[in-house]
Tab-separated table of C-alpha atoms in Angstrom:
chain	number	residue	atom	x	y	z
A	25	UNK	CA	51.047	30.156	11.075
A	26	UNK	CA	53.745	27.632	12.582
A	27	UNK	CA	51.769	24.399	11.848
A	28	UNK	CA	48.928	23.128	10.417
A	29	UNK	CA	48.188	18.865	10.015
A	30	UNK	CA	44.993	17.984	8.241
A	31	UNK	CA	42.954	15.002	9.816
A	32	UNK	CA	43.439	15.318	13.578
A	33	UNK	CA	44.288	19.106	12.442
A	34	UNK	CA	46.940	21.421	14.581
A	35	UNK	CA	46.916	25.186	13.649
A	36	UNK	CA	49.295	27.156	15.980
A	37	UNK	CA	49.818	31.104	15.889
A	38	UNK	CA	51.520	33.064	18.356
A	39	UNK	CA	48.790	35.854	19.057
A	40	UNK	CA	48.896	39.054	21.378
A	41	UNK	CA	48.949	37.184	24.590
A	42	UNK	CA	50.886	34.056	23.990
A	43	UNK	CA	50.675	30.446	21.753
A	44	UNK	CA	47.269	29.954	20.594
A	45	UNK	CA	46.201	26.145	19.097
A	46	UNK	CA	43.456	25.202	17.680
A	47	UNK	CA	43.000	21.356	17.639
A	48	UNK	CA	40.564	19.359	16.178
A	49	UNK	CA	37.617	17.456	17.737
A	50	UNK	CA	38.638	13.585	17.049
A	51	UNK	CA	34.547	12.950	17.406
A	52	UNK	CA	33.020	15.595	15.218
A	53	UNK	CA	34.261	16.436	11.809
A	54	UNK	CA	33.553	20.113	11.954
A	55	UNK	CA	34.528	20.502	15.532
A	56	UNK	CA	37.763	22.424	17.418
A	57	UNK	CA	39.292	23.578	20.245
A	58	UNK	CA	41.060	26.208	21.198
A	59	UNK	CA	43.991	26.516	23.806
A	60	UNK	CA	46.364	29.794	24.474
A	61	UNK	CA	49.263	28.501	26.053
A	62	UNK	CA	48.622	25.007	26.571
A	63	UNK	CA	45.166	26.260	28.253
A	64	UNK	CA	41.511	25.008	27.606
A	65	UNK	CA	39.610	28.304	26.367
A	66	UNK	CA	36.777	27.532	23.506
A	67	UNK	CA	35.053	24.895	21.861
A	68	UNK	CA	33.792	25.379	18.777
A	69	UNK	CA	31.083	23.154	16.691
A	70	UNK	CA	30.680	25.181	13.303
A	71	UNK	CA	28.440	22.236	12.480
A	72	UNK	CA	26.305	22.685	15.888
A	73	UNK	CA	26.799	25.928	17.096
A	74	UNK	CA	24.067	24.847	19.941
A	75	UNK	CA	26.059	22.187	20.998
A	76	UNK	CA	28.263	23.391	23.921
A	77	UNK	CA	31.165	20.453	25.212
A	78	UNK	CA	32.578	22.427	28.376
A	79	UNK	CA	30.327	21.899	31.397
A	80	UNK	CA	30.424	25.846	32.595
A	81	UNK	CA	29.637	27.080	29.106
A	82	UNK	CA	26.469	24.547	29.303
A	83	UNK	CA	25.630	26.367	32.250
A	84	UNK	CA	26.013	30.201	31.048
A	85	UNK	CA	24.087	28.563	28.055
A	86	UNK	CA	20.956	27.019	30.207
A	87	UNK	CA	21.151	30.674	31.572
A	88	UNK	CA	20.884	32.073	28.139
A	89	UNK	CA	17.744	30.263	27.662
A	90	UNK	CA	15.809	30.626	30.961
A	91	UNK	CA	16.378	34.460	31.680
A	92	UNK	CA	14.023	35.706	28.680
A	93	UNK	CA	10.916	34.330	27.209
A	94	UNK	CA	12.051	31.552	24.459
A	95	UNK	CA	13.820	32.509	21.491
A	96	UNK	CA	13.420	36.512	21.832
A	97	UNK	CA	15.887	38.464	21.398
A	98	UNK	CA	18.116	39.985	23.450
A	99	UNK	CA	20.832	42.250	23.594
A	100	UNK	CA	24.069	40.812	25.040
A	101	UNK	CA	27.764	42.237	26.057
A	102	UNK	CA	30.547	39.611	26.279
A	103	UNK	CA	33.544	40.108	28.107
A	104	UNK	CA	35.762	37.786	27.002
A	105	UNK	CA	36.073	36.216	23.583
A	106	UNK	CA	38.047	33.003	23.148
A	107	UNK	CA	36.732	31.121	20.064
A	108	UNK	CA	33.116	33.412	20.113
A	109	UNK	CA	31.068	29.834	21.783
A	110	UNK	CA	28.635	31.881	23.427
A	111	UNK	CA	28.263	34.624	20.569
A	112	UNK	CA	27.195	31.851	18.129
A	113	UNK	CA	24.788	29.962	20.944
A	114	UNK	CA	23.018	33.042	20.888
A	115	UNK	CA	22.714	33.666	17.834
A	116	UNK	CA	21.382	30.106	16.912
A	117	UNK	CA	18.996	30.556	19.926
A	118	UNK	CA	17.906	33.991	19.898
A	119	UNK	CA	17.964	35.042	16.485
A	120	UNK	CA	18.300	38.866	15.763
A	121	UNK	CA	20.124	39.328	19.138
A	122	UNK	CA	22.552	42.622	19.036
A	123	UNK	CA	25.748	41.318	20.911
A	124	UNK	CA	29.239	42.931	21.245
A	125	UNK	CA	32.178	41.261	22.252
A	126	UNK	CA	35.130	42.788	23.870
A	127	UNK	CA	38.369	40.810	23.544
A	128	UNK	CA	41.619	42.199	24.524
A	129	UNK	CA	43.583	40.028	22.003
A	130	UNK	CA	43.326	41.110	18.648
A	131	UNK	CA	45.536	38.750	16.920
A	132	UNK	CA	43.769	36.023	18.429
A	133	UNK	CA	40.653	37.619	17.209
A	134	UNK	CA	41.907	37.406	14.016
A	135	UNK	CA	42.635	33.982	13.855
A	136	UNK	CA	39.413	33.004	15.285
A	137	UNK	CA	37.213	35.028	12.647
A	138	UNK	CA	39.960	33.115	10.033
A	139	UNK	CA	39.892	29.471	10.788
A	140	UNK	CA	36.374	29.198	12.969
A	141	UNK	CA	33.866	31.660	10.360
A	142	UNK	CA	30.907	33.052	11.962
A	143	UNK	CA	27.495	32.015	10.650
A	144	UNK	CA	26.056	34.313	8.855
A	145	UNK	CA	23.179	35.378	11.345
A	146	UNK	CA	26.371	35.264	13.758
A	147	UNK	CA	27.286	38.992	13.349
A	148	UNK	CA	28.793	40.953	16.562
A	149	UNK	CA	30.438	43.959	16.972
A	150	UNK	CA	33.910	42.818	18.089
A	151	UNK	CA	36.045	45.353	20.311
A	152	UNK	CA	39.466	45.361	20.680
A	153	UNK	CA	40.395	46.558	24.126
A	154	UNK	CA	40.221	46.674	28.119
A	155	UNK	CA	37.202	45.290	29.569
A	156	UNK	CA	36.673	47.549	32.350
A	157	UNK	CA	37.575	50.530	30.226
A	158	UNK	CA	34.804	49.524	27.388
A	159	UNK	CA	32.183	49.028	30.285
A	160	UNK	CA	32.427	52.611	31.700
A	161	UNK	CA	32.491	53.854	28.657
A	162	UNK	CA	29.503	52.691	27.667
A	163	UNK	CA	25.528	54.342	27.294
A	164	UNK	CA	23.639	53.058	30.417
A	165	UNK	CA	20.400	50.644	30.084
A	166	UNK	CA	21.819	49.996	26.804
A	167	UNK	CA	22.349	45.528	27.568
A	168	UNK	CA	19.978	42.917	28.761
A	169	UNK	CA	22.857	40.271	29.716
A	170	UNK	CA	26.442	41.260	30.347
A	171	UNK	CA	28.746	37.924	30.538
A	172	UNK	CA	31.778	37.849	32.000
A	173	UNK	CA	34.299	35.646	30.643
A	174	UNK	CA	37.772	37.232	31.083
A	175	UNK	CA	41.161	35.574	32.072
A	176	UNK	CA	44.419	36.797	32.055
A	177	UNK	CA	46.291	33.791	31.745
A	178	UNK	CA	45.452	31.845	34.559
A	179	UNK	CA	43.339	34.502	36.824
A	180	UNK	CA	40.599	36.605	36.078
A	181	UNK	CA	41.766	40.579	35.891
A	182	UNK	CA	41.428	41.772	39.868
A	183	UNK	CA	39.774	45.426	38.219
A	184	UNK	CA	36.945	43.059	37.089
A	185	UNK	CA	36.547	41.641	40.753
A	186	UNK	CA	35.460	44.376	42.682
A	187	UNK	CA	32.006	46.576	43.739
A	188	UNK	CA	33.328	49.513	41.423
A	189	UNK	CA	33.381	47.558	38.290
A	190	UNK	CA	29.907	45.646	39.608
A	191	UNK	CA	28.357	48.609	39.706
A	192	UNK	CA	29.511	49.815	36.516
A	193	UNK	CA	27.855	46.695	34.905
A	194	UNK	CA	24.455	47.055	36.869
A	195	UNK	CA	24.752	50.685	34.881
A	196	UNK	CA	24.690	48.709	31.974
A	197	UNK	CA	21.534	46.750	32.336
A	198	UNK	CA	18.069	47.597	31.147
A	199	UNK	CA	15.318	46.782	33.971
A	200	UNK	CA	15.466	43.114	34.428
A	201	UNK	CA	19.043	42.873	32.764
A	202	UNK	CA	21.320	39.968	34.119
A	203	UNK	CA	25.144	39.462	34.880
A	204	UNK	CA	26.955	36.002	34.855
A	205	UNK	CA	30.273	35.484	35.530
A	206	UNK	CA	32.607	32.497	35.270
A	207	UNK	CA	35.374	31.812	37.556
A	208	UNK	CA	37.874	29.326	38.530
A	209	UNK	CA	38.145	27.804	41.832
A	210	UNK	CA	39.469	25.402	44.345
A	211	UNK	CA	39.866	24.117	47.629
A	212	UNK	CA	37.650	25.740	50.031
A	213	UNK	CA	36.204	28.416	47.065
A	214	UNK	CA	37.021	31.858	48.795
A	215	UNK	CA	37.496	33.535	45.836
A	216	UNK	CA	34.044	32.440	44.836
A	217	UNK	CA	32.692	32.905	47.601
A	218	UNK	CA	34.147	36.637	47.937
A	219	UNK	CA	32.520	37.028	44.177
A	220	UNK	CA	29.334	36.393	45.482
A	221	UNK	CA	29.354	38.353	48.418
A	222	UNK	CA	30.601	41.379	45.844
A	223	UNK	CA	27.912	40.651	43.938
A	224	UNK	CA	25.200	40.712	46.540
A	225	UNK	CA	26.480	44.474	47.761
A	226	UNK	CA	25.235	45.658	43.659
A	227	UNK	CA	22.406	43.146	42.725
A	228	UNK	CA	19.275	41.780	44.899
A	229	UNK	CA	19.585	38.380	43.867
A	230	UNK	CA	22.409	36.131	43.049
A	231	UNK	CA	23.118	32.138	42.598
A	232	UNK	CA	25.988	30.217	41.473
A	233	UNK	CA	25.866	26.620	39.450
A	234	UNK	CA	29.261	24.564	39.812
A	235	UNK	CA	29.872	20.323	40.069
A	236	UNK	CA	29.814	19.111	43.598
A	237	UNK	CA	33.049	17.875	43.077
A	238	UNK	CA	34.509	21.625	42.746
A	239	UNK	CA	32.077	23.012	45.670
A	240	UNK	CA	33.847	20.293	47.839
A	241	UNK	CA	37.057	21.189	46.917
A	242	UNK	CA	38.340	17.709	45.669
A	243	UNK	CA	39.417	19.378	42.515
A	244	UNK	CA	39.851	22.775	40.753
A	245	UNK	CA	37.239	23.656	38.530
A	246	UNK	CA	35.074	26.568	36.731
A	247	UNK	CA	31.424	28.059	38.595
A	248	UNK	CA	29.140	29.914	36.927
A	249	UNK	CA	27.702	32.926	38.870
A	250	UNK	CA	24.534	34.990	37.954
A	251	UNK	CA	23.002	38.330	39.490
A	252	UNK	CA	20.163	40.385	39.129
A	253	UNK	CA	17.600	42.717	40.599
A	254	UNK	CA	15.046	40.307	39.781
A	255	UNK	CA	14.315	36.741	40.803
A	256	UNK	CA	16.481	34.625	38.546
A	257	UNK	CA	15.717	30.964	37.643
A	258	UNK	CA	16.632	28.783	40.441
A	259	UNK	CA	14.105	26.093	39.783
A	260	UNK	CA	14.250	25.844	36.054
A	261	UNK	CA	18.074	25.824	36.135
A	262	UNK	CA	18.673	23.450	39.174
A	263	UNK	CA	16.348	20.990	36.891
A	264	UNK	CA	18.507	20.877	33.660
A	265	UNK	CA	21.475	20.367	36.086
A	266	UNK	CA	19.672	17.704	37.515
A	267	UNK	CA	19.278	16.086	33.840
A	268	UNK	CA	22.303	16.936	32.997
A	269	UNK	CA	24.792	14.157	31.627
A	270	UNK	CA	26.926	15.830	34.252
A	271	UNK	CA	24.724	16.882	37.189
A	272	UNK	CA	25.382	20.449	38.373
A	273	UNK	CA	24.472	21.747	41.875
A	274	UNK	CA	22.568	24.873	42.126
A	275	UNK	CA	22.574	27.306	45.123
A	276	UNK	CA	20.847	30.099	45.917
A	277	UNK	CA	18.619	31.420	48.915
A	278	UNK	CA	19.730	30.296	52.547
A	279	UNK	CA	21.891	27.445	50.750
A	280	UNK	CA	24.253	29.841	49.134
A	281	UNK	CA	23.666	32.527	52.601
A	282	UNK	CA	25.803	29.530	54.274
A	283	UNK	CA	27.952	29.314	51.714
A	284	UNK	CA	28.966	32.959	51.510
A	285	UNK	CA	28.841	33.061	55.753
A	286	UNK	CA	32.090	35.203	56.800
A	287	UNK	CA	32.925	36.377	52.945
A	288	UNK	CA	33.307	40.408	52.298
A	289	UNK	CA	32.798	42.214	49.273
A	290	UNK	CA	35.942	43.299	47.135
A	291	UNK	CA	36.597	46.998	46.251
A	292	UNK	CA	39.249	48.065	43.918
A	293	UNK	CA	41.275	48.725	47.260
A	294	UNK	CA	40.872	45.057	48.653
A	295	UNK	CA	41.531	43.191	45.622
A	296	UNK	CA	43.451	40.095	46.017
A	297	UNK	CA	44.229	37.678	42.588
A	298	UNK	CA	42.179	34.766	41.547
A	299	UNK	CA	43.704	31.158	42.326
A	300	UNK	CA	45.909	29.531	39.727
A	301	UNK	CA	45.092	25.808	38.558
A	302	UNK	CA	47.295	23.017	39.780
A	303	UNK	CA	47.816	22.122	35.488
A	304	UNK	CA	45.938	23.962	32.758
A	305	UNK	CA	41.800	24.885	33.533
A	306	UNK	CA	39.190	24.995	31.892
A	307	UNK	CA	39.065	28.873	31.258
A	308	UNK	CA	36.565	30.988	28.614
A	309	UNK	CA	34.460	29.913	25.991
């Protein structure tokens, strides 16, 4: 550890991948977040681990809870660990849910498990290692959700971008299994809008959730994508965005067909590199 302050509490640690803080939530006692070099990745409520402050994770969260019947369990792969948000969300909302994180960061594994402790009922299997790598690797039909929540620095991995690694996801899912992805966008949105059309060439249905702000392009900001070969739940979700203290915009159907008008699919040949943030973004959870 370089620092630690107690009441408005700094713990710094240089981890596998650069300076990782954790900072303390002024509001909440029992409340932090976590940045890797100067970046927003996780917050963390050990107090609340229902309560989710970043608008995206909200979203992946209202996902969480609308793409199974209430409060049964589900099995869950999460690409992308940060401070382990979503891992304790479903845990707290799903009890009994079998979930495995990959994280390619160990050290900053480490000092997560140290300084945020899971729950008890919070138990997943934690891998150390390449995200692509873990996802061929694994037994097919063996997830219901796979989340995808992976940044390298400041851009998402371009081998998790394309078709091939889409497809190897859609191995992953039992009947009726789900895949939602965050990403980070601006100005016009091609990169999301070249996500969606790559998801559309592996899954039958896909929407996206975002601010209106971001869709616009008056400022950089995350979207949350979801696919499936199922109907997913436009209505539900576009009515918690609605209520939302923050409204979010849903699309799907012939709204997000114009959005994605002109966009191609990305293979692993055709890969091109996620845009970088004017200043630090709001990144994984």
């Amino acid at each position: 550890m370089a620092g630690r302050r107690r009441g408005g509490a700094v713990v710094r640690a240089e981890v596998d991948t650069g300076t990782a803080e954790l900072v303390a939530d002024p509001d909440r006692p029992d409340a932090y977040t976590l940045l890797l070099d100067a970046a927003l990745q996780s917050h963390v409520d050990l107090a609340d681990p229902t309560r989710l402050e970043f608008e995206y994770v909200r979203w992946l969260g209202d996902l969480l809870d609308l793409i199974a019947a209430p409060a049964a369990p589900i099995g869950v792969l999460h690409l992308g660990g940060g401070g382990l948000t979503l891992p304790r969300y479903v845990a707290a909302t799903r009890p009994g849910s079998p979930q495995r994180v990959v994280e390619r960061d160990g050290a900053l594994v480490e000092m997560v498990r140290r300084e945020l402790p899971l729950p008890r009922e919070c138990r997943p299997r934690i891998r150390v290692g390449d995200a692509r790598e873990v996802v061929q690797a694994m037994r097919p039909a063996s997830v219901d959700v796979v989340i995808g929540d992976v940044f390298a620095g400041a851009a998402i991995p371009v081998e998790l971008t394309s078709v091939e690694f889409l497809t190897a996801v859609a191995r992953l899912l039992r009947p009726g299994g789900c895949y939602l992805q965050n990403v980070a966008d601006g100005a016009g949105c091609a990169f999301t809008r070249s996500q969606v059309a790559t998801q559309r060439a592996v899954f039958a249905e896909t929407l996206l959730v975002s601010d209106a702000a971001v869709l616009r392009g008056r400022r950089f900001g995350n979207l949350v994508l979801a696919a499936a070969d199922r109907p997913l739940p436009v209505a539900e979700l576009t009515r918690r965005g609605a209520g939302a203290a923050f409204p979010a915009r849903v699309m799907a159907g012939e709204q997000l067909d114009r959005f994605v008008a002109g966009a191609r699919p990305v293979t692993d040949a055709t890969t091109t590199a996620s845009p970088r943030p004017p200043r630090s973004p709001f990144l994984s959870g």
